[in-house]
mmCIF file of C-alpha atoms in Angstrom:
data_model
loop_
_atom_site.group_PDB
_atom_site.id
_atom_site.type_symbol
_atom_site.label_atom_id
_atom_site.label_comp_id
_atom_site.label_asym_id
_atom_site.label_seq_id
_atom_site.Cartn_x
_atom_site.Cartn_y
_atom_site.Cartn_z
ATOM 1 C CA GLU A 1 52.576 -218.516 53.812
ATOM 2 C CA ALA A 2 54.612 -215.452 54.680
ATOM 3 C CA GLY A 3 52.727 -212.569 56.214
ATOM 4 C CA VAL A 4 53.043 -208.870 55.553
ATOM 5 C CA VAL A 5 56.645 -207.822 56.057
ATOM 6 C CA GLN A 6 57.603 -204.352 57.170
ATOM 7 C CA SER A 7 60.900 -202.678 57.866
ATOM 8 C CA PRO A 8 62.376 -201.154 59.850
ATOM 9 C CA ARG A 9 60.562 -202.207 63.016
ATOM 10 C CA TYR A 10 61.873 -199.221 64.907
ATOM 11 C CA LYS A 11 63.264 -195.906 63.791
ATOM 12 C CA ILE A 12 64.449 -192.944 65.855
ATOM 13 C CA ILE A 13 65.250 -189.720 64.043
ATOM 14 C CA GLU A 14 65.553 -186.044 64.781
ATOM 15 C CA LYS A 15 62.907 -183.663 63.531
ATOM 16 C CA LYS A 16 63.349 -182.363 60.000
ATOM 17 C CA GLN A 17 65.116 -185.568 58.977
ATOM 18 C CA PRO A 18 63.646 -187.847 56.295
ATOM 19 C CA VAL A 19 62.475 -191.396 56.963
ATOM 20 C CA ALA A 20 61.192 -194.228 54.806
ATOM 21 C CA PHE A 21 59.248 -197.372 55.585
ATOM 22 C CA TRP A 22 59.031 -200.434 53.393
ATOM 23 C CA CYS A 23 56.271 -203.012 53.077
ATOM 24 C CA ASN A 24 55.972 -206.307 51.237
ATOM 25 C CA PRO A 25 52.389 -207.606 51.200
ATOM 26 C CA ILE A 26 51.185 -211.175 51.199
ATOM 27 C CA SER A 27 51.756 -212.768 47.812
ATOM 28 C CA GLY A 28 48.712 -212.384 45.605
ATOM 29 C CA HIS A 29 47.192 -209.534 47.619
ATOM 30 C CA ASN A 30 46.598 -206.720 45.178
ATOM 31 C CA THR A 31 45.289 -204.242 47.729
ATOM 32 C CA LEU A 32 47.788 -202.570 50.028
ATOM 33 C CA TYR A 33 47.109 -200.096 52.812
ATOM 34 C CA TRP A 34 49.223 -197.796 54.935
ATOM 35 C CA TYR A 35 47.728 -196.930 58.304
ATOM 36 C CA LEU A 36 48.952 -194.695 61.094
ATOM 37 C CA GLN A 37 48.281 -195.659 64.690
ATOM 38 C CA ASN A 38 48.853 -193.329 67.593
ATOM 39 C CA LEU A 39 49.060 -194.642 71.138
ATOM 40 C CA GLY A 40 45.615 -195.484 72.462
ATOM 41 C CA GLN A 41 43.957 -194.899 69.116
ATOM 42 C CA GLY A 42 42.702 -197.066 66.309
ATOM 43 C CA PRO A 43 44.485 -197.273 62.960
ATOM 44 C CA GLU A 44 43.793 -194.400 60.565
ATOM 45 C CA LEU A 45 44.080 -194.904 56.836
ATOM 46 C CA LEU A 46 46.759 -192.917 55.041
ATOM 47 C CA ILE A 47 46.611 -194.457 51.591
ATOM 48 C CA ARG A 48 45.165 -197.447 49.780
ATOM 49 C CA TYR A 49 46.557 -199.020 46.621
ATOM 50 C CA GLU A 50 44.880 -201.263 44.092
ATOM 51 C CA ASN A 51 47.879 -202.787 42.353
ATOM 52 C CA GLU A 52 50.083 -199.805 41.597
ATOM 53 C CA GLU A 53 47.282 -197.231 41.633
ATOM 54 C CA ALA A 54 46.638 -195.085 44.701
ATOM 55 C CA VAL A 55 42.828 -195.174 44.859
ATOM 56 C CA ASP A 56 42.418 -193.375 48.188
ATOM 57 C CA ASP A 57 45.038 -190.951 49.432
ATOM 58 C CA SER A 58 42.660 -188.375 50.832
ATOM 59 C CA GLN A 59 44.107 -188.663 54.352
ATOM 60 C CA LEU A 60 47.751 -188.551 53.311
ATOM 61 C CA PRO A 61 49.413 -185.233 54.296
ATOM 62 C CA LYS A 62 50.893 -184.628 50.905
ATOM 63 C CA ASP A 63 53.100 -181.732 51.945
ATOM 64 C CA ARG A 64 55.450 -184.087 53.746
ATOM 65 C CA PHE A 65 54.258 -187.638 53.105
ATOM 66 C CA SER A 66 54.641 -189.595 49.908
ATOM 67 C CA ALA A 67 54.114 -193.198 48.954
ATOM 68 C CA GLU A 68 54.739 -195.402 45.993
ATOM 69 C CA ARG A 69 53.996 -198.923 44.947
ATOM 70 C CA LEU A 70 56.017 -199.615 41.886
ATOM 71 C CA LYS A 71 55.137 -202.797 39.993
ATOM 72 C CA GLY A 72 52.132 -203.289 42.239
ATOM 73 C CA VAL A 73 53.915 -205.375 44.863
ATOM 74 C CA ASP A 74 55.966 -203.806 47.636
ATOM 75 C CA SER A 75 55.489 -200.251 48.759
ATOM 76 C CA THR A 76 57.419 -197.424 50.376
ATOM 77 C CA LEU A 77 56.065 -194.666 52.600
ATOM 78 C CA LYS A 78 58.255 -191.614 53.041
ATOM 79 C CA ILE A 79 58.127 -188.638 55.376
ATOM 80 C CA GLN A 80 60.225 -185.589 54.602
ATOM 81 C CA PRO A 81 60.767 -183.645 56.750
ATOM 82 C CA ALA A 82 59.578 -185.460 59.868
ATOM 83 C CA GLU A 83 57.892 -183.519 62.662
ATOM 84 C CA LEU A 84 57.512 -184.348 66.339
ATOM 85 C CA GLY A 85 53.849 -185.164 65.794
ATOM 86 C CA ASP A 86 54.713 -187.880 63.311
ATOM 87 C CA SER A 87 55.822 -190.172 66.133
ATOM 88 C CA ALA A 88 53.507 -193.178 65.800
ATOM 89 C CA VAL A 89 53.324 -196.724 64.504
ATOM 90 C CA TYR A 90 53.000 -197.022 60.738
ATOM 91 C CA LEU A 91 51.117 -200.151 59.812
ATOM 92 C CA CYS A 92 51.041 -201.763 56.416
ATOM 93 C CA ALA A 93 48.222 -204.141 55.561
ATOM 94 C CA SER A 94 47.120 -206.102 52.543
ATOM 95 C CA SER A 95 43.955 -207.835 51.468
ATOM 96 C CA LEU A 96 43.039 -210.353 48.825
ATOM 97 C CA VAL A 97 39.749 -208.701 47.966
ATOM 98 C CA SER A 98 39.541 -204.934 47.843
ATOM 99 C CA GLY A 99 37.557 -203.447 50.675
ATOM 100 C CA ALA A 100 36.404 -206.784 52.032
ATOM 101 C CA GLY A 101 37.491 -205.740 55.500
ATOM 102 C CA GLU A 102 39.738 -208.722 56.079
ATOM 103 C CA LEU A 103 43.037 -206.975 56.359
ATOM 104 C CA PHE A 104 46.288 -208.671 57.217
ATOM 105 C CA PHE A 105 48.625 -206.332 59.041
ATOM 106 C CA GLY A 106 52.378 -206.293 59.262
ATOM 107 C CA GLU A 107 54.137 -205.858 62.596
ATOM 108 C CA GLY A 108 54.385 -202.131 62.053
ATOM 109 C CA SER A 109 57.185 -199.587 62.031
ATOM 110 C CA ARG A 110 57.438 -197.551 65.205
ATOM 111 C CA LEU A 111 58.736 -194.052 64.528
ATOM 112 C CA THR A 112 60.079 -191.766 67.225
ATOM 113 C CA VAL A 113 60.885 -188.204 66.226
ATOM 114 C CA LEU A 114 63.083 -186.305 68.695
ATOM 115 C CA GLN B 1 30.652 -187.316 67.031
ATOM 116 C CA LYS B 2 33.180 -189.970 66.166
ATOM 117 C CA GLU B 3 32.307 -192.289 63.333
ATOM 118 C CA VAL B 4 32.975 -195.382 65.427
ATOM 119 C CA GLU B 5 32.819 -195.167 69.201
ATOM 120 C CA GLN B 6 34.056 -197.597 71.802
ATOM 121 C CA ASN B 7 34.603 -197.347 75.530
ATOM 122 C CA SER B 8 38.378 -197.342 75.999
ATOM 123 C CA GLY B 9 38.153 -199.422 79.187
ATOM 124 C CA PRO B 10 39.833 -201.214 80.687
ATOM 125 C CA LEU B 11 37.114 -203.802 80.989
ATOM 126 C CA SER B 12 38.132 -206.237 83.695
ATOM 127 C CA VAL B 13 36.503 -209.661 83.922
ATOM 128 C CA PRO B 14 37.420 -212.788 85.864
ATOM 129 C CA GLU B 15 38.602 -215.892 84.070
ATOM 130 C CA GLY B 16 35.670 -217.968 82.862
ATOM 131 C CA ALA B 17 33.250 -215.040 82.692
ATOM 132 C CA ILE B 18 31.597 -213.506 79.643
ATOM 133 C CA ALA B 19 33.227 -210.335 78.346
ATOM 134 C CA SER B 20 30.921 -207.961 76.499
ATOM 135 C CA LEU B 21 32.456 -205.349 74.215
ATOM 136 C CA ASN B 22 30.337 -202.679 72.602
ATOM 137 C CA CYS B 23 30.608 -200.358 69.638
ATOM 138 C CA THR B 24 28.347 -197.739 68.098
ATOM 139 C CA TYR B 25 28.686 -196.127 64.696
ATOM 140 C CA SER B 26 27.281 -192.981 63.173
ATOM 141 C CA ASP B 27 26.920 -193.806 59.464
ATOM 142 C CA ARG B 28 23.558 -195.471 58.839
ATOM 143 C CA GLY B 29 24.825 -196.586 55.442
ATOM 144 C CA SER B 30 27.423 -198.862 57.020
ATOM 145 C CA GLN B 31 27.223 -202.369 55.651
ATOM 146 C CA SER B 32 30.156 -204.345 57.033
ATOM 147 C CA PHE B 33 31.355 -204.717 60.591
ATOM 148 C CA PHE B 34 34.500 -206.258 61.988
ATOM 149 C CA TRP B 35 36.238 -206.988 65.262
ATOM 150 C CA TYR B 36 40.022 -206.961 65.374
ATOM 151 C CA ARG B 37 42.128 -208.029 68.340
ATOM 152 C CA GLN B 38 45.386 -206.258 69.085
ATOM 153 C CA TYR B 39 47.804 -207.529 71.691
ATOM 154 C CA SER B 40 50.087 -204.978 73.291
ATOM 155 C CA GLY B 41 52.916 -204.093 70.938
ATOM 156 C CA LYS B 42 51.465 -206.202 68.141
ATOM 157 C CA SER B 43 49.420 -205.498 65.055
ATOM 158 C CA PRO B 44 45.644 -205.972 64.734
ATOM 159 C CA GLU B 45 44.260 -209.322 63.609
ATOM 160 C CA LEU B 46 40.741 -210.019 62.394
ATOM 161 C CA ILE B 47 38.667 -212.246 64.665
ATOM 162 C CA MET B 48 35.071 -211.683 63.536
ATOM 163 C CA SER B 49 33.071 -210.172 60.710
ATOM 164 C CA ILE B 50 29.310 -209.619 60.538
ATOM 165 C CA TYR B 51 27.148 -208.196 57.788
ATOM 166 C CA SER B 52 23.498 -208.778 58.729
ATOM 167 C CA ASN B 53 21.404 -208.163 61.804
ATOM 168 C CA GLY B 54 21.514 -210.802 64.477
ATOM 169 C CA ASP B 55 24.175 -212.993 65.989
ATOM 170 C CA LYS B 56 27.144 -214.743 64.472
ATOM 171 C CA GLU B 57 29.030 -217.293 66.515
ATOM 172 C CA ASP B 58 32.557 -218.591 66.059
ATOM 173 C CA GLY B 59 33.882 -220.710 68.887
ATOM 174 C CA ARG B 60 33.907 -218.660 72.069
ATOM 175 C CA PHE B 61 33.189 -215.455 70.148
ATOM 176 C CA THR B 62 29.767 -214.083 69.229
ATOM 177 C CA ALA B 63 29.271 -210.915 67.233
ATOM 178 C CA GLN B 64 25.919 -209.152 67.456
ATOM 179 C CA LEU B 65 24.651 -206.520 65.057
ATOM 180 C CA ASN B 66 21.666 -204.196 65.327
ATOM 181 C CA LYS B 67 21.615 -201.806 62.389
ATOM 182 C CA ALA B 68 18.506 -199.986 63.596
ATOM 183 C CA SER B 69 20.315 -199.035 66.787
ATOM 184 C CA GLN B 70 23.659 -198.661 64.991
ATOM 185 C CA TYR B 71 25.203 -200.986 67.488
ATOM 186 C CA VAL B 72 27.584 -203.906 67.211
ATOM 187 C CA SER B 73 28.961 -205.986 70.036
ATOM 188 C CA LEU B 74 31.374 -208.822 70.693
ATOM 189 C CA LEU B 75 30.813 -211.410 73.392
ATOM 190 C CA ILE B 76 33.662 -213.603 74.560
ATOM 191 C CA ARG B 77 32.504 -216.630 76.526
ATOM 192 C CA ASP B 78 34.718 -218.456 79.024
ATOM 193 C CA SER B 79 37.203 -215.574 78.969
ATOM 194 C CA GLN B 80 40.841 -216.552 79.348
ATOM 195 C CA PRO B 81 43.846 -214.472 80.422
ATOM 196 C CA SER B 82 45.113 -214.935 76.860
ATOM 197 C CA ASP B 83 42.097 -212.907 75.675
ATOM 198 C CA SER B 84 43.554 -209.837 77.389
ATOM 199 C CA ALA B 85 44.090 -207.400 74.540
ATOM 200 C CA THR B 86 42.597 -204.336 72.897
ATOM 201 C CA TYR B 87 39.565 -205.061 70.734
ATOM 202 C CA LEU B 88 39.042 -202.755 67.789
ATOM 203 C CA CYS B 89 35.666 -202.321 66.156
ATOM 204 C CA ALA B 90 35.833 -201.468 62.443
ATOM 205 C CA VAL B 91 33.031 -200.395 60.137
ATOM 206 C CA SER B 92 32.754 -200.016 56.382
ATOM 207 C CA ARG B 93 30.084 -198.184 54.420
ATOM 208 C CA ASN B 94 30.782 -199.938 51.191
ATOM 209 C CA THR B 95 33.729 -201.980 50.162
ATOM 210 C CA ASP B 96 36.491 -199.468 50.071
ATOM 211 C CA LYS B 97 37.127 -197.798 53.420
ATOM 212 C CA LEU B 98 37.415 -199.290 56.869
ATOM 213 C CA ILE B 99 36.946 -196.967 59.860
ATOM 214 C CA PHE B 100 38.369 -198.144 63.170
ATOM 215 C CA GLY B 101 37.264 -197.226 66.654
ATOM 216 C CA THR B 102 39.770 -196.403 69.359
ATOM 217 C CA GLY B 103 39.484 -199.865 70.862
ATOM 218 C CA THR B 104 38.462 -201.315 74.222
ATOM 219 C CA ARG B 105 41.156 -202.769 76.435
ATOM 220 C CA LEU B 106 40.090 -206.073 77.976
ATOM 221 C CA GLN B 107 41.772 -207.515 81.038
ATOM 222 C CA VAL B 108 40.967 -211.068 82.098
ATOM 223 C CA PHE B 109 42.281 -211.860 85.547
ATOM 224 C CA PRO B 110 42.822 -215.381 86.930
#
């Protein structure tokens, strides 16, 4: 069974540039999460989807971050414009049962903003 | 006060010893508790879940939960160098939001 697939694995951009991350969850997993992880910190939830509906986006900085999950399968997280403080690893995760706590994470997308 | 607190470590133990990792949480309404392991440069993976007071064993891993003290721990018996990683404690109040701690870095030396 394929795991959660994310791309790109690494991205280096200059500040004020846009960037997008893509995630394909495990087949059959209706719940999809985007987390942000800074160095030495635990993952912090940005947004959670149940199918195509964003059910928790309270921690998503909506002035510059946006996300979509069209058709309830893969998802895209966008930052526009990027700031220096956005440098982090963006983790996508999926779960079979909503909120069950058993999350399967992708390898992450490491963003460096110069 | 952080919602989920862990000592960042590193916790250094010799091979074959018991590693004890601790976590406290602030929300008394928390119902579900998890331990994730994260190797350097990799993503977190679930290793243990516990929902009721007491101990839960799975191979060399034992999770312990004390809701009255708002404390959850992970014991790793017969520690191996391959156990060297960061261990993340995660807590959920109900079934919709998982809060992670900052993680404890474990080093097992031969």
